[in-house]
CSV table of C-alpha atoms and ligand atoms in Angstrom, one decimal:
chain,number,residue,atom,x,y,z
F,148,MET,CA,22.2,-133.9,-93.1
F,149,THR,CA,19.4,-136.5,-93.2
F,150,LEU,CA,17.3,-136.8,-90.0
F,151,TYR,CA,16.9,-140.6,-89.4
F,152,ARG,CA,14.1,-142.0,-87.4
F,153,ILE,CA,13.7,-145.5,-85.8
F,154,ALA,CA,10.1,-146.7,-85.5
F,155,PRO,CA,9.8,-149.9,-83.6
F,156,SER,CA,6.8,-152.0,-84.6
F,157,ILE,CA,4.9,-153.1,-81.5
F,158,LEU,CA,3.6,-156.1,-83.6
F,159,SER,CA,6.6,-157.9,-82.1
F,160,ALA,CA,6.2,-156.6,-78.6
F,161,ASP,CA,4.9,-158.7,-75.7
F,162,PHE,CA,1.2,-157.9,-75.9
F,163,ALA,CA,0.6,-159.1,-72.3
F,164,ARG,CA,2.8,-156.2,-71.2
F,165,LEU,CA,2.2,-153.8,-74.1
F,166,GLY,CA,2.1,-150.5,-72.1
F,167,GLN,CA,5.5,-151.3,-70.4
F,168,GLU,CA,6.9,-152.3,-73.8
F,169,VAL,CA,6.0,-148.9,-75.3
F,170,THR,CA,7.4,-147.0,-72.3
F,171,ASP,CA,10.6,-149.1,-72.4
F,172,VAL,CA,11.2,-148.8,-76.1
F,173,ILE,CA,10.8,-145.0,-76.0
F,174,ALA,CA,13.2,-144.9,-73.0
F,175,SER,CA,15.6,-146.9,-75.1
F,176,GLY,CA,15.7,-144.1,-77.8
F,177,ALA,CA,12.9,-145.0,-80.3
F,178,ASP,CA,11.6,-142.0,-82.3
F,179,TRP,CA,8.1,-143.2,-83.3
F,180,ILE,CA,5.8,-146.1,-82.3
F,181,HIS,CA,4.8,-148.1,-85.4
F,182,PHE,CA,1.3,-149.5,-85.0
F,183,ASP,CA,0.3,-152.3,-87.3
F,184,VAL,CA,-3.5,-152.6,-87.9
F,185,MET,CA,-4.5,-155.9,-89.6
F,186,ASP,CA,-8.1,-157.0,-90.4
F,187,ASN,CA,-7.9,-160.6,-91.6
F,188,HIS,CA,-9.3,-159.5,-94.9
F,189,TYR,CA,-6.8,-157.2,-96.6
F,190,VAL,CA,-4.0,-159.2,-95.0
F,191,PRO,CA,-4.3,-162.7,-93.5
F,192,ASN,CA,-3.8,-161.7,-89.8
F,193,LEU,CA,-5.7,-159.8,-87.1
F,194,THR,CA,-4.1,-157.4,-84.7
F,195,ILE,CA,-5.0,-154.2,-82.9
F,196,GLY,CA,-7.4,-151.3,-83.3
F,197,PRO,CA,-8.3,-147.8,-82.0
F,198,LEU,CA,-8.9,-149.0,-78.4
F,199,VAL,CA,-5.3,-150.1,-78.1
F,200,CYS,CA,-4.1,-146.9,-79.7
F,201,GLU,CA,-6.1,-144.9,-77.1
F,202,ALA,CA,-4.7,-147.1,-74.3
F,203,ILE,CA,-1.0,-146.5,-75.2
F,204,ARG,CA,-1.5,-142.8,-76.1
F,205,PRO,CA,-1.0,-141.4,-72.6
F,206,LEU,CA,2.3,-143.3,-72.2
F,207,THR,CA,4.4,-141.3,-74.7
F,208,GLN,CA,4.8,-138.0,-76.5
F,209,ALA,CA,6.3,-139.8,-79.4
F,210,PRO,CA,4.3,-139.9,-82.7
F,211,ILE,CA,2.1,-143.0,-83.1
F,212,ASP,CA,2.5,-144.1,-86.7
F,213,VAL,CA,-0.6,-146.1,-87.7
F,214,HIS,CA,-0.1,-148.5,-90.6
F,215,LEU,CA,-3.5,-149.5,-91.8
F,216,MET,CA,-3.6,-153.0,-93.4
F,217,VAL,CA,-7.4,-153.0,-93.6
F,218,LYS,CA,-10.0,-152.7,-96.4
F,219,PRO,CA,-11.9,-150.4,-96.6
F,220,VAL,CA,-10.0,-147.6,-94.9
F,221,ASP,CA,-12.2,-144.6,-94.6
F,222,ARG,CA,-14.6,-145.7,-91.9
F,223,ILE,CA,-11.8,-146.3,-89.4
F,224,ILE,CA,-9.7,-143.2,-90.1
F,225,PRO,CA,-11.5,-140.8,-87.7
F,226,ASP,CA,-11.5,-143.4,-85.0
F,227,PHE,CA,-7.7,-143.6,-85.1
F,228,ALA,CA,-7.4,-139.8,-85.2
F,229,LYS,CA,-9.6,-139.6,-82.1
F,230,ALA,CA,-7.6,-142.4,-80.4
F,231,GLY,CA,-4.4,-140.2,-80.7
F,232,ALA,CA,-2.7,-141.3,-83.9
F,233,ASN,CA,-0.3,-138.8,-85.4
F,234,ILE,CA,0.4,-140.4,-88.7
F,235,ILE,CA,-2.0,-142.7,-90.7
F,236,THR,CA,-0.9,-144.6,-93.8
F,237,PHE,CA,-2.9,-147.0,-96.0
F,238,HIS,CA,-2.4,-149.2,-99.0
F,239,PRO,CA,-3.8,-147.7,-102.3
F,240,GLU,CA,-5.4,-151.1,-103.2
F,241,ALA,CA,-7.5,-150.9,-100.1
F,242,SER,CA,-9.2,-147.6,-100.9
F,243,GLU,CA,-11.7,-147.0,-103.8
F,244,HIS,CA,-10.8,-143.3,-103.6
F,245,ILE,CA,-7.2,-142.7,-102.7
F,246,ASP,CA,-7.4,-138.9,-102.9
F,247,ARG,CA,-10.4,-138.8,-100.7
F,248,SER,CA,-8.9,-141.1,-98.1
F,249,LEU,CA,-5.7,-139.0,-98.0
F,250,SER,CA,-7.8,-135.8,-97.5
F,251,LEU,CA,-9.8,-137.5,-94.8
F,252,ILE,CA,-6.7,-138.3,-92.8
F,253,ARG,CA,-5.5,-134.7,-93.0
F,254,GLU,CA,-9.0,-133.3,-92.1
F,255,SER,CA,-8.9,-135.6,-89.1
F,256,GLY,CA,-5.7,-133.8,-88.0
F,257,CYS,CA,-3.1,-136.4,-88.9
F,258,LYS,CA,-0.2,-136.7,-91.3
F,259,ALA,CA,-1.2,-138.8,-94.3
F,260,GLY,CA,0.7,-141.4,-96.3
F,261,LEU,CA,0.5,-144.2,-98.9
F,262,VAL,CA,2.0,-147.7,-98.4
F,263,PHE,CA,3.4,-149.6,-101.3
F,264,ASN,CA,3.5,-153.4,-101.3
F,265,PRO,CA,6.6,-154.9,-102.9
F,266,ALA,CA,4.9,-155.3,-106.3
F,267,THR,CA,2.8,-152.1,-106.2
F,268,SER,CA,3.7,-149.4,-108.6
F,269,LEU,CA,4.9,-146.0,-107.2
F,270,SER,CA,2.7,-144.4,-109.9
F,271,PHE,CA,-0.1,-144.3,-107.3
F,272,MET,CA,1.6,-141.2,-105.9
F,273,ASP,CA,1.8,-139.3,-109.2
F,274,HIS,CA,-1.3,-137.2,-108.8
F,275,VAL,CA,-1.5,-136.9,-105.0
F,276,MET,CA,2.0,-135.7,-104.1
F,277,ASP,CA,0.5,-132.5,-102.5
F,278,LYS,CA,-1.6,-134.7,-100.2
F,279,LEU,CA,1.3,-136.9,-99.0
F,280,ASP,CA,3.3,-136.3,-95.9
F,281,ILE,CA,4.9,-139.8,-95.9
F,282,VAL,CA,5.6,-142.6,-98.4
F,283,LEU,CA,6.0,-146.1,-96.9
F,284,LEU,CA,7.6,-148.9,-98.9
F,285,MET,CA,7.0,-152.4,-97.8
F,286,SER,CA,10.1,-154.5,-98.0
F,287,VAL,CA,8.1,-157.7,-97.1
F,288,ASN,CA,4.6,-158.7,-98.0
F,289,PRO,CA,2.4,-157.3,-95.3
F,290,GLY,CA,0.8,-159.5,-92.6
F,291,PHE,CA,3.5,-160.7,-90.4
F,292,GLY,CA,6.6,-159.7,-88.5
F,293,GLY,CA,9.9,-161.5,-88.8
F,294,GLN,CA,10.1,-161.9,-92.6
F,295,LYS,CA,13.2,-161.4,-94.8
F,296,PHE,CA,13.9,-158.1,-96.5
F,297,ILE,CA,13.2,-158.2,-100.2
F,298,PRO,CA,16.3,-156.8,-102.0
F,299,GLU,CA,14.4,-155.3,-105.0
F,300,THR,CA,13.1,-152.7,-102.4
F,301,LEU,CA,16.5,-151.0,-102.7
F,302,ASN,CA,15.9,-150.1,-106.4
F,303,LYS,CA,12.4,-149.0,-105.5
F,304,LEU,CA,13.7,-146.8,-102.7
F,305,ARG,CA,16.1,-145.1,-105.1
F,306,LEU,CA,13.2,-144.4,-107.4
F,307,ALA,CA,11.0,-143.1,-104.6
F,308,ARG,CA,13.9,-140.9,-103.3
F,309,SER,CA,14.4,-139.3,-106.7
F,310,ILE,CA,10.6,-138.6,-107.1
F,311,ILE,CA,10.4,-137.1,-103.6
F,312,ASP,CA,13.6,-135.0,-104.0
F,313,ALA,CA,12.4,-133.6,-107.3
F,314,TYR,CA,9.1,-132.7,-105.6
F,315,GLU,CA,10.9,-131.0,-102.7
F,316,GLU,CA,13.1,-129.0,-105.0
F,317,LYS,CA,10.0,-127.7,-106.8
F,318,THR,CA,7.8,-127.0,-103.8
F,319,GLY,CA,10.1,-126.8,-100.8
F,320,ARG,CA,7.9,-129.4,-99.0
F,321,LYS,CA,9.5,-132.5,-97.5
F,322,ILE,CA,7.9,-136.0,-97.6
F,323,VAL,CA,9.1,-138.7,-95.3
F,324,LEU,CA,10.4,-142.0,-96.9
F,325,GLU,CA,9.8,-144.9,-94.6
F,326,VAL,CA,10.6,-148.6,-95.1
F,327,ASP,CA,8.9,-151.5,-93.3
F,328,GLY,CA,9.9,-155.2,-93.1
F,329,GLY,CA,13.1,-157.1,-92.4
F,330,VAL,CA,15.1,-154.1,-91.3
F,331,LYS,CA,18.1,-155.2,-89.1
F,332,VAL,CA,21.4,-153.9,-87.9
F,333,ASP,CA,23.2,-155.6,-90.8
F,334,ASN,CA,21.2,-154.1,-93.6
F,335,ILE,CA,20.0,-150.7,-92.3
F,336,ALA,CA,23.0,-148.8,-93.7
F,337,GLU,CA,22.4,-150.1,-97.2
F,338,ILE,CA,18.7,-149.3,-96.9
F,339,ALA,CA,19.6,-145.7,-95.8
F,340,ARG,CA,22.0,-145.3,-98.8
F,341,ALA,CA,19.1,-146.3,-101.1
F,342,GLY,CA,17.2,-143.3,-99.7
F,343,ALA,CA,15.0,-144.3,-96.7
F,344,ASP,CA,15.0,-141.9,-93.8
F,345,THR,CA,12.6,-143.7,-91.4
F,346,PHE,CA,13.0,-147.3,-90.5
F,347,VAL,CA,10.4,-149.6,-89.0
F,348,ALA,CA,11.9,-152.5,-87.1
F,349,GLY,CA,9.8,-155.0,-85.3
F,350,SER,CA,11.6,-158.3,-84.6
F,351,ALA,CA,15.0,-156.6,-84.7
F,352,VAL,CA,14.1,-154.5,-81.7
F,353,PHE,CA,11.7,-156.5,-79.7
F,354,GLY,CA,13.5,-159.8,-80.3
F,355,ALA,CA,16.7,-158.3,-79.0
F,356,ALA,CA,16.3,-158.8,-75.3
F,357,SER,CA,14.8,-161.3,-72.9
F,358,ASP,CA,15.3,-159.7,-69.5
F,359,ARG,CA,13.1,-156.9,-68.1
F,360,ASP,CA,15.6,-154.1,-67.8
F,361,PRO,CA,13.7,-150.9,-68.8
F,362,HIS,CA,16.7,-150.0,-71.1
F,363,ARG,CA,17.0,-153.4,-72.6
F,364,TYR,CA,16.3,-152.1,-76.1
F,365,ASP,CA,19.2,-149.5,-75.8
F,366,ARG,CA,21.8,-151.8,-77.3
F,367,VAL,CA,19.9,-152.6,-80.5
F,368,ILE,CA,18.6,-149.1,-81.1
F,369,THR,CA,22.1,-147.7,-80.5
F,370,ALA,CA,23.5,-150.3,-83.0
F,371,LEU,CA,20.9,-149.3,-85.6
F,372,ARG,CA,21.9,-145.6,-85.2
F,373,ALA,CA,25.6,-146.4,-85.3
F,374,GLU,CA,25.1,-148.1,-88.6
F,375,LEU,CA,23.2,-145.1,-90.0
F,376,LYS,CA,26.0,-142.8,-88.9
F,377,ALA,CA,28.7,-145.0,-90.3
F,378,GLY,CA,26.9,-145.7,-93.6
Q,468,DX5,C1,4.3,-156.3,-91.5
Q,468,DX5,C2,4.3,-155.0,-90.7
Q,468,DX5,C3,5.6,-154.7,-90.2
Q,468,DX5,C4,6.2,-155.7,-89.2
Q,468,DX5,C5,7.7,-155.5,-89.4
Q,468,DX5,O1,3.1,-156.4,-92.2
Q,468,DX5,O2,3.8,-154.0,-91.4
Q,468,DX5,O3,5.5,-153.4,-89.5
Q,468,DX5,O4,5.9,-155.5,-87.9
Q,468,DX5,O5,8.3,-156.5,-88.7
Q,468,DX5,P1,9.8,-156.9,-88.9
Q,468,DX5,O6,10.7,-155.7,-88.6
Q,468,DX5,O7,10.0,-158.1,-87.9
Q,468,DX5,O8,10.0,-157.4,-90.3
Q,469,ZN,ZN1,3.9,-151.9,-90.6
């Protein structure tokens, strides 16, 4: 049986109350905290860095999944590792030396992964499979929350799933297949059927409640899981 994970993206959280948002979304059943790092250079938006990662680290035991949308990537990797990141992923276009960046993440003590933009070829993983713990497919163009899921991602997920499964069969080593962008209650089952096992959801989770009940995200996370179970 596939182990599914829900990774709410705090990009859509209330930044004025970020610590409480992290605590509440974990209390509501989230598996990972997805942490979007943007530099106004690789993507046209600017968000949060290692200081914020360090600030939320004591609030949860859950893995912090750092998605780097920055260029270059190597300088900042050790800073995130020191700030308590568990997983660090980056876009192949943003590193001059992909193999070196992946190694650097692991040497820093974190799980390493590549992120593929909608139009980026999966061939970037061909010669670094042994250095990948996670593959993240973007189902929107990176930079903003609240965008619409790009349907072609389903074909790309099926291809990534077949590559990862063939690798697992050969080596016995598992690689996580995560999807990021436009994941909602009404499409998560279809996305899972295409092969994803880990689901980033920003606006779907943090947009789901307006009150301050600490379990206000229960309903949407439960609905996402119910879809996964049914589908
Ligand atoms: C987009 C980010 C996503 C974003 C997803 O560049 O990488 O993680 O927060 O947000 P939703 O789920 O609203 O598409
Ligand atoms: Zn992301």
